[in-house]
CSV table of C-alpha atoms and ligand atoms in Angstrom, one decimal:
chain,number,residue,atom,x,y,z
U,1,MET,CA,0.0,0.0,0.0
U,2,VAL,CA,1.4,3.4,-1.0
U,3,ASN,CA,0.9,6.1,1.6
U,4,PHE,CA,2.5,9.5,2.0
U,5,ASN,CA,1.7,12.5,4.2
U,6,SER,CA,4.5,14.8,3.2
U,7,ILE,CA,6.5,15.7,0.1
U,8,LYS,CA,9.5,14.2,1.9
U,9,GLU,CA,7.8,10.8,2.1
U,10,LEU,CA,6.7,11.1,-1.5
U,11,ILE,CA,10.3,11.8,-2.6
U,12,GLU,CA,11.6,8.9,-0.5
U,13,LEU,CA,9.1,6.5,-2.0
U,14,ALA,CA,10.1,7.5,-5.5
U,15,LYS,CA,13.8,7.1,-4.7
U,16,GLU,CA,13.3,3.8,-2.9
U,17,ARG,CA,11.4,2.4,-5.9
U,18,ASN,CA,13.6,4.1,-8.5
U,19,THR,CA,10.6,5.7,-10.1
U,20,SER,CA,9.0,9.1,-10.5
U,21,ILE,CA,6.8,11.0,-8.1
U,22,GLY,CA,4.1,10.9,-10.8
U,23,LYS,CA,4.2,7.0,-10.8
U,24,ILE,CA,3.9,7.0,-7.0
U,25,THR,CA,1.0,9.4,-7.1
U,26,MET,CA,-0.8,7.3,-9.7
U,27,GLU,CA,-0.3,4.2,-7.6
U,28,TYR,CA,-1.7,6.0,-4.5
U,29,GLU,CA,-4.7,7.2,-6.5
U,30,GLN,CA,-5.3,3.7,-7.8
U,31,GLU,CA,-5.3,2.2,-4.3
U,32,HIS,CA,-7.4,5.0,-2.8
U,33,SER,CA,-10.0,5.4,-5.5
U,34,PHE,CA,-10.0,1.7,-6.6
U,35,ASP,CA,-9.7,3.0,-10.2
U,36,SER,CA,-7.8,1.1,-12.9
U,37,GLU,CA,-4.6,2.4,-14.3
U,38,GLU,CA,-6.0,2.5,-17.7
U,39,HIS,CA,-9.0,4.6,-16.6
U,40,MET,CA,-6.8,7.0,-14.7
U,41,LEU,CA,-4.5,7.5,-17.6
U,42,LYS,CA,-7.5,8.1,-19.8
U,43,SER,CA,-8.9,10.7,-17.4
U,44,MET,CA,-5.5,12.5,-17.2
U,45,GLN,CA,-5.3,12.4,-21.0
U,46,ASN,CA,-8.7,14.0,-21.2
U,47,ASN,CA,-7.5,16.7,-18.7
U,48,TRP,CA,-4.5,17.4,-20.8
U,49,ARG,CA,-6.7,17.7,-23.9
U,50,VAL,CA,-9.0,20.2,-22.2
U,51,MET,CA,-5.9,22.1,-20.9
U,52,GLN,CA,-4.5,22.4,-24.4
U,53,GLU,CA,-7.9,23.4,-25.9
U,54,SER,CA,-8.2,26.2,-23.3
U,55,ILE,CA,-4.7,27.4,-24.2
U,56,GLU,CA,-5.6,27.5,-27.9
U,57,ARG,CA,-8.8,29.3,-27.2
U,58,GLY,CA,-7.1,31.7,-24.8
U,59,ILE,CA,-4.3,32.8,-27.1
U,60,ASN,CA,-6.8,33.5,-29.8
U,61,ASN,CA,-9.4,35.1,-27.6
U,62,LYS,CA,-10.4,38.7,-28.3
U,63,ASP,CA,-13.7,38.6,-26.3
U,64,LYS,CA,-14.1,40.6,-23.1
U,65,SER,CA,-15.6,39.1,-20.0
U,66,LEU,CA,-19.1,40.1,-19.0
U,67,SER,CA,-17.7,42.7,-16.6
U,68,GLY,CA,-15.4,44.0,-19.3
U,69,LEU,CA,-12.4,43.8,-17.0
U,70,THR,CA,-10.5,41.1,-18.8
U,71,GLY,CA,-10.1,39.5,-22.3
U,72,GLY,CA,-7.8,40.1,-25.3
U,73,ASP,CA,-4.6,40.3,-23.3
U,74,ALA,CA,-3.3,36.8,-24.0
U,75,ILE,CA,-3.2,37.4,-27.7
U,76,LYS,CA,-1.4,40.7,-27.2
U,77,ILE,CA,1.3,39.0,-25.2
U,78,TYR,CA,1.5,36.1,-27.7
U,79,ASN,CA,1.9,38.5,-30.6
U,80,HIS,CA,4.7,40.4,-28.8
U,81,ARG,CA,6.8,37.3,-28.0
U,82,ASP,CA,9.4,37.8,-30.8
U,83,GLU,CA,10.2,41.4,-29.7
U,84,SER,CA,10.0,40.7,-26.0
U,85,TYR,CA,12.8,41.3,-23.5
U,86,THR,CA,12.2,38.0,-21.8
U,87,GLY,CA,12.2,35.8,-24.9
U,88,LYS,CA,9.8,33.6,-26.8
U,89,THR,CA,9.6,30.7,-24.3
U,90,VAL,CA,8.8,33.0,-21.4
U,91,MET,CA,6.2,35.1,-23.3
U,92,THR,CA,4.6,32.0,-24.7
U,93,ALA,CA,4.1,30.6,-21.2
U,94,ALA,CA,2.8,34.0,-19.9
U,95,ALA,CA,0.4,34.3,-22.9
U,96,SER,CA,-0.8,30.7,-22.4
U,97,ALA,CA,-1.5,31.1,-18.7
U,98,VAL,CA,-3.3,34.5,-19.2
U,99,GLY,CA,-5.2,32.9,-22.1
U,100,VAL,CA,-6.5,30.0,-20.0
U,101,SER,CA,-7.5,32.4,-17.2
U,102,GLU,CA,-9.3,34.6,-19.8
U,103,VAL,CA,-11.2,31.5,-20.9
U,104,ASN,CA,-12.2,30.9,-17.3
U,105,ALA,CA,-13.4,34.5,-17.0
U,106,VAL,CA,-15.8,34.0,-19.9
U,107,MET,CA,-17.1,30.8,-18.4
U,108,GLY,CA,-15.2,28.6,-20.9
U,109,ARG,CA,-14.0,25.1,-20.2
U,110,ILE,CA,-10.8,24.8,-18.2
U,111,VAL,CA,-9.3,22.3,-15.8
U,112,ALA,CA,-9.3,23.8,-12.2
U,113,CYS,CA,-5.7,22.8,-11.4
U,114,PRO,CA,-5.7,23.2,-8.5
U,115,THR,CA,-8.5,25.9,-8.7
U,116,ALA,CA,-10.3,27.9,-11.3
U,117,GLY,CA,-8.5,31.1,-10.2
U,118,SER,CA,-5.1,29.5,-10.8
U,119,CYS,CA,-6.1,27.4,-13.8
U,120,GLY,CA,-3.6,28.8,-16.3
U,121,ILE,CA,-0.4,28.2,-14.5
U,122,VAL,CA,0.0,24.4,-14.7
U,123,PRO,CA,-1.1,24.0,-18.3
U,124,ALA,CA,1.0,26.9,-19.5
U,125,ALA,CA,4.1,25.6,-17.7
U,126,ILE,CA,3.7,22.0,-18.9
U,127,ARG,CA,2.9,22.9,-22.5
U,128,THR,CA,5.9,25.3,-22.7
U,129,ALA,CA,8.3,22.8,-21.1
U,130,ALA,CA,7.0,19.9,-23.2
U,131,GLU,CA,7.4,21.8,-26.4
U,132,LYS,CA,10.9,22.9,-25.6
U,133,ASN,CA,12.0,19.4,-24.5
U,134,HIS,CA,9.9,17.5,-27.1
U,135,ASN,CA,8.4,15.3,-24.3
U,136,SER,CA,6.2,12.4,-25.3
U,137,GLU,CA,2.6,12.2,-24.1
U,138,GLU,CA,3.6,9.5,-21.6
U,139,GLU,CA,6.1,11.9,-20.1
U,140,ILE,CA,3.5,14.7,-20.0
U,141,LEU,CA,1.0,12.5,-18.2
U,142,ASP,CA,3.7,11.5,-15.7
U,143,ALA,CA,4.4,15.2,-15.1
U,144,LEU,CA,0.7,15.9,-14.6
U,145,PHE,CA,0.6,13.1,-12.0
U,146,THR,CA,3.7,14.6,-10.4
U,147,ALA,CA,1.9,17.9,-10.1
U,148,ALA,CA,-1.1,16.1,-8.7
U,149,GLY,CA,1.0,14.5,-6.0
U,150,ILE,CA,2.3,17.8,-4.9
U,151,GLY,CA,-1.2,19.3,-4.9
U,152,LEU,CA,-2.5,16.4,-2.8
U,153,VAL,CA,0.1,17.0,-0.1
U,154,ILE,CA,-0.4,20.7,0.0
U,155,GLU,CA,-4.2,20.4,0.2
U,156,ALA,CA,-3.9,17.9,3.1
U,157,ASN,CA,-1.3,19.9,5.0
U,158,ALA,CA,-2.2,23.5,4.2
U,159,SER,CA,-4.8,24.8,1.7
U,160,ILE,CA,-5.3,25.4,-1.9
U,161,ALA,CA,-8.1,28.0,-1.4
U,162,GLY,CA,-7.7,31.8,-1.6
U,163,ALA,CA,-10.7,32.1,0.8
U,164,TYR,CA,-8.8,30.1,3.4
U,165,GLY,CA,-5.1,30.9,2.9
U,166,GLY,CA,-4.9,33.9,0.5
U,167,CYS,CA,-3.6,33.8,-3.0
U,168,GLN,CA,-0.4,32.2,-1.8
U,169,ALA,CA,-2.5,29.0,-1.3
U,170,GLU,CA,-4.1,29.1,-4.7
U,171,CYS,CA,-1.4,30.5,-7.1
U,172,GLY,CA,1.3,29.4,-4.7
U,173,THR,CA,0.2,25.8,-4.9
U,174,ALA,CA,-0.2,26.1,-8.7
U,175,ALA,CA,3.3,27.4,-8.9
U,176,GLY,CA,4.7,24.5,-6.8
U,177,MET,CA,2.7,22.0,-8.9
U,178,ALA,CA,3.9,23.6,-12.2
U,179,ALA,CA,7.5,23.8,-11.1
U,180,ALA,CA,7.4,20.1,-10.0
U,181,ALA,CA,6.0,19.1,-13.4
U,182,MET,CA,8.6,21.1,-15.3
U,183,VAL,CA,11.4,19.5,-13.3
U,184,GLN,CA,9.9,16.1,-14.1
U,185,LEU,CA,9.7,17.0,-17.8
U,186,GLY,CA,13.3,18.2,-17.7
U,187,GLY,CA,14.5,14.9,-16.4
U,188,GLY,CA,15.2,16.1,-12.9
U,189,THR,CA,15.4,13.9,-9.8
U,190,PRO,CA,12.7,13.6,-7.1
U,191,ASP,CA,14.9,15.7,-4.8
U,192,GLN,CA,15.0,18.4,-7.4
U,193,VAL,CA,11.2,18.3,-7.7
U,194,GLY,CA,11.0,19.0,-4.0
U,195,HIS,CA,13.4,21.9,-4.2
U,196,ALA,CA,11.5,23.4,-7.1
U,197,VAL,CA,8.3,23.2,-5.2
U,198,ALA,CA,9.9,24.9,-2.1
U,199,LEU,CA,11.5,27.6,-4.2
U,200,ALA,CA,8.3,28.4,-6.1
U,201,ILE,CA,6.1,28.6,-3.0
U,202,LYS,CA,8.6,30.5,-0.8
U,203,ASN,CA,8.6,33.3,-3.2
U,204,LEU,CA,4.8,33.7,-3.1
U,205,LEU,CA,4.3,33.4,0.7
U,206,GLY,CA,1.9,36.0,2.0
U,207,LEU,CA,0.3,36.8,-1.3
U,208,ALA,CA,-3.1,38.5,-0.8
U,209,CYS,CA,-6.3,37.4,-2.4
U,210,ASP,CA,-8.0,40.7,-3.1
U,211,PRO,CA,-10.0,40.3,-6.3
U,212,VAL,CA,-11.6,43.5,-7.5
U,213,ALA,CA,-15.4,43.4,-7.2
U,214,GLY,CA,-15.0,39.8,-6.0
U,215,LEU,CA,-14.6,38.6,-9.6
U,216,VAL,CA,-11.8,36.2,-10.4
U,217,GLU,CA,-10.3,38.6,-13.0
U,218,VAL,CA,-8.2,41.4,-11.4
U,219,PRO,CA,-5.5,40.7,-10.4
U,220,CYS,CA,-6.1,37.0,-11.1
U,221,VAL,CA,-5.9,36.7,-14.9
U,222,LYS,CA,-2.6,38.5,-15.4
U,223,ARG,CA,-1.3,37.0,-12.2
U,224,ASN,CA,-1.6,33.6,-13.8
U,225,GLY,CA,0.9,34.8,-16.5
U,226,PHE,CA,3.4,36.1,-13.9
U,227,VAL,CA,3.2,32.9,-11.8
U,228,ALA,CA,3.6,30.6,-14.8
U,229,VAL,CA,6.9,32.4,-15.5
U,230,HIS,CA,7.8,32.3,-11.8
U,231,SER,CA,7.4,28.6,-11.7
U,232,MET,CA,9.6,28.2,-14.7
U,233,VAL,CA,12.4,30.0,-12.9
U,234,ALA,CA,11.9,27.8,-9.9
U,235,ALA,CA,12.2,24.7,-12.1
U,236,ASP,CA,15.2,26.0,-13.8
U,237,MET,CA,16.9,26.8,-10.5
U,238,ALA,CA,16.3,23.4,-9.2
U,239,LEU,CA,17.4,21.7,-12.4
U,240,ALA,CA,20.6,23.8,-12.2
U,241,GLY,CA,21.3,22.3,-8.8
U,242,VAL,CA,20.0,25.2,-6.6
U,243,GLU,CA,18.5,23.9,-3.3
U,244,SER,CA,16.0,25.4,-1.0
U,245,VAL,CA,17.5,26.0,2.5
U,246,ILE,CA,14.1,25.5,4.1
U,247,PRO,CA,12.8,22.0,3.3
U,248,VAL,CA,9.7,21.8,1.2
U,249,ASP,CA,7.4,20.5,3.9
U,250,GLU,CA,8.4,23.3,6.3
U,251,VAL,CA,7.7,25.8,3.5
U,252,ILE,CA,4.2,24.3,3.2
U,253,ASP,CA,3.8,24.6,7.0
U,254,ALA,CA,4.9,28.2,6.8
U,255,MET,CA,2.3,28.8,4.1
U,256,ASP,CA,-0.4,27.3,6.3
U,257,ARG,CA,0.6,29.4,9.3
U,258,ILE,CA,0.7,32.6,7.2
U,259,GLY,CA,-2.6,31.7,5.6
U,260,ARG,CA,-4.2,31.4,9.0
U,261,SER,CA,-2.8,34.7,10.2
U,262,LEU,CA,-3.8,36.7,7.2
U,263,PRO,CA,-6.7,39.1,7.8
U,264,ARG,CA,-10.0,38.1,6.3
U,265,THR,CA,-10.0,41.3,4.2
U,266,VAL,CA,-7.4,39.6,1.9
U,267,LYS,CA,-9.0,36.2,1.7
U,268,GLU,CA,-11.3,36.5,-1.3
U,269,THR,CA,-13.8,38.8,0.6
U,270,ALA,CA,-13.0,41.8,-1.8
U,271,GLU,CA,-12.8,43.9,1.4
U,272,GLY,CA,-9.1,44.7,1.2
U,273,GLY,CA,-6.1,45.3,-1.0
U,274,LEU,CA,-6.8,46.0,-4.6
U,275,ALA,CA,-10.5,45.6,-4.2
U,276,LEU,CA,-10.5,48.6,-1.9
U,277,THR,CA,-8.6,51.0,-4.1
U,278,ALA,CA,-10.6,53.9,-5.6
U,279,THR,CA,-10.6,52.2,-8.9
U,280,GLY,CA,-11.5,48.9,-7.4
U,281,LYS,CA,-14.5,50.4,-5.6
U,282,ALA,CA,-15.6,52.2,-8.7
U,283,ILE,CA,-15.5,49.0,-10.8
U,284,SER,CA,-17.5,47.2,-8.1
U,285,LYS,CA,-20.1,50.0,-8.2
U,286,ARG,CA,-20.2,49.9,-12.0
U,287,VAL,CA,-20.5,46.1,-12.2
U,288,PHE,CA,-23.0,45.6,-9.3
U,289,GLY,CA,-24.6,49.0,-8.8
W,1,LIG,S1,-6.4,36.7,-6.1
W,1,LIG,FE1,-7.8,35.3,-5.0
W,1,LIG,S2,-9.4,34.8,-6.5
W,1,LIG,FE2,-7.6,35.7,-7.6
W,1,LIG,S3,-6.4,33.9,-8.3
W,1,LIG,FE3,-5.6,34.6,-6.3
W,1,LIG,S4,-6.7,33.4,-4.8
W,1,LIG,FE4,-7.8,33.2,-6.7
């Protein structure tokens, strides 16, 4: 029976069995959901298909959301990628993540991974890395299961909800999952996966959840683009051999403690931060009267 309560345990299991974190996660899921390997792989294949469709729709989207706050930015970023300071790969990831998030804002079909608010980060990171590395579908599915294993532990030991732990819990978790998947796609070790998760989350600790008018649009949509890039840097650092001084499970504990101590005004209540700016309040009044 496969069991793990921390990322350290997940890493140790992968090392003991000389396999990936993704394979351990799949085994865990199989044993706990009594699902067949074939069906689980099919489900994940379907998730990956939906993720890719949402990226395609997003980077071609010119429609505004009902509120008029978001829409049409992903295509601008995508079209700018050849002249960008940061380069084609980074801008493609940013455009893809913003695009998926724009699809979410117009009630389109996305995979909430781990949540709808952070839905662009993991797909954008995986697709960008897989295109660069020419990964096979089997490797992509393994990377998705790797991300899922990380998300499982964070959900159990901290939170993945902005309403509970601030945006660090939502976009922070997505960053950790995306960084883990990219290390996996880049041929990194289970230890490097752990360091990438720690590095990605550490740099987002304390991030407020302060959506304007309570809509998952501002700052959420563009934040998905920033965080996708952020997770790529964490993955690259880990693949380069950089280690997190604070072990990954302690980083998750810190995230949980910070989440509990954040004021409720920055936990998706739209009663603080950007939501309370003069412009934020004016938007809220315009949208809701
Ligand atoms: S700011 Fe809040 S609603 Fe927006 S993505 Fe972050 S956690 Fe989700």
